[in-house]
Amino acid sequence: MKSVFCLIAFLTGFLGFLNAQTFVGKVSGIKSEEPFNVPDIKIPVFAERTFNVKDFGAQGDSVTNDTRAINEAIARCNAAGGGSVTFPAGCYMAASIHLKSNVCLKLDEKAEIFGASSGYDAPESHSPNEKYQDYGHSHFHNALMWGEDIENFAIIGGKVTGGAIIQNNPNGRDIGDKVIAIVRGKNLLFKNVTHNTGGHFVYLLNDCENITIDHVVIKKSRDAIDFMGCRNVQVFGCYFTGCSDDTIGIKSDYVLGRRILSENFYVWDCYFESGCNGLQFGSETAGDFRNIRIWSVKIGLAMKAGIGITSNDSGNIDDVMYRDIEISNAASPIFILITDRLRTGEAGVKPGKISNVTLKNITITKQREGSHHGPVSTATVSGLPGYTIDNLTLENVRITYAGGGKTEDAAVVPPYLKEYSPNQYKTRPAAALFARHVKGLTLKNVVMDYETPDYRPPLVIWDADGVTLSNFSSSRPDGVAMIHLKDVRNLNVQNSTGIQNTKNETIKEGKK
């Protein structure tokens, strides 16, 4: 039966690989400008030595548990000064492979490592810090493969599949809940790898730096990749589908007992489908984030938000740029939020800030309800009183909404919650964009449209300083105001359909 499983997995992975190659050729065509500059991120280099896992007793027959043989080959490779551990064609069942420095796992295109039904290392303790994030983020050893304090490591080629690994809390069972977990890793490369199934995560990388994810295919998992407090990251040519949770998660938790900076992320030429968020900051945001660049990405499904940026746990998010992004089938197109959840062990913390964010050349169509995550919702930018979202620019953005909002919905006041999911905020008073507690909001060459009429004002903006509308337009039924403003200072409008030009205007409350 397991041999049949491996054959099916191979065929599925191969088809996914072909789809990924086709997509990468297409996505390159949507670039409208030169790409962002990607610095030289260190890629591991390995000695010429090779260690064949079959020489250490691995069978690759999909029945024998090959963990011992694989771990021995890795240990010998590491002790010799590094090199490649090779996997000839075959299905290698394993549990808790121990990763080490200066080792490249090189898989034949017909080789697969898949998760056994038992034999995993016990989840290690990170008490007292486990209470600040969920179970999956709080343990690393109960994985198909894991490593701590490793440098110069790679997986190249073949398939690494979750197999029996589960997506939820093991509740004391001898089973893994993640495929690859690395803590404090440097110079990591994952290239031309297919993951037919994952677990809670395919990759859980915490406090790692110099990471390259190159043409990786993920077919099914809960989360695809969670980067927790990572630095110097490049992700390109990837194809992630079948994820019930986030695909690219840029996050920072408190399991290691300290604030960890996330910075220098570059993501391009990828296709993602998510049961939650296509491109996501948080929810775990105990550390700061800066210098994030994402471009030439297509999102085909996002049952929460296409683009989600949330600061919940005191983290500051700064200098973020998205460009040339196409999103379809998203419940909420854009969701930018500050909450005071403050799930961190740091004393005396306050809510974080979100600042200097640009979304340019963004097209969002085919809005749809998020099956397990509620109805469609309006793009939302929501700070807190005293904790504003600063310098947010939407330029060359076109969103087509489902529409259907009612006149009475314009009177709704969304709550302030510790929740980070768009559906928790229920109906918004705006048809196109609801923004509150912002400083420096610019909408330039922004077009909003609707599949069915929406009787709410397209724009609702509360407590804002420095709002610029330049060439903004939105369809709307007769008699519906274009914009509802409350406590807005320094309003500037130019060449925007249905709104009179104005400069540095202050409005206590009014409609235009």
Coordinates of N, CA and C in Angstrom, one line a residue, residues 167 221-223 242-246 273-276 373:
Q167 N -1.8 17.9 11.1 CA -1.9 19.4 11.0 C -2.2 20.0 12.3
S221 N -1.0 21.5 2.8 CA -0.5 21.6 4.2 C -1.5 22.5 4.9
R222 N -1.2 22.8 6.2 CA -1.9 23.8 6.9 C -1.2 25.1 6.6
D223 N -0.1 25.5 7.2 CA 0.8 26.6 6.8 C 1.8 26.0 5.8
G242 N -3.3 24.3 -1.9 CA -3.8 23.4 -1.0 C -3.4 23.7 0.5
C243 N -3.1 25.0 0.8 CA -2.8 25.3 2.2 C -4.1 25.9 2.8
S244 N -4.4 25.2 4.0 CA -5.6 25.7 4.7 C -5.4 26.9 5.5
D245 N -4.1 27.2 5.8 CA -3.7 28.4 6.5 C -2.8 29.3 5.6
D246 N -1.9 30.0 6.2 CA -1.1 31.0 5.5 C -0.1 30.3 4.6
E273 N -2.0 29.8 -3.2 CA -3.4 29.7 -2.9 C -3.5 29.3 -1.4
S274 N -4.3 30.1 -0.7 CA -4.4 29.9 0.8 C -5.8 29.9 1.3
G275 N -6.1 29.0 2.3 CA -7.3 29.0 3.0 C -7.5 30.1 4.0
C276 N -6.4 30.8 4.2 CA -6.4 32.0 5.0 C -5.9 33.2 4.3
H373 N -14.2 31.3 7.0 CA -13.8 32.5 7.5 C -14.7 33.7 7.3

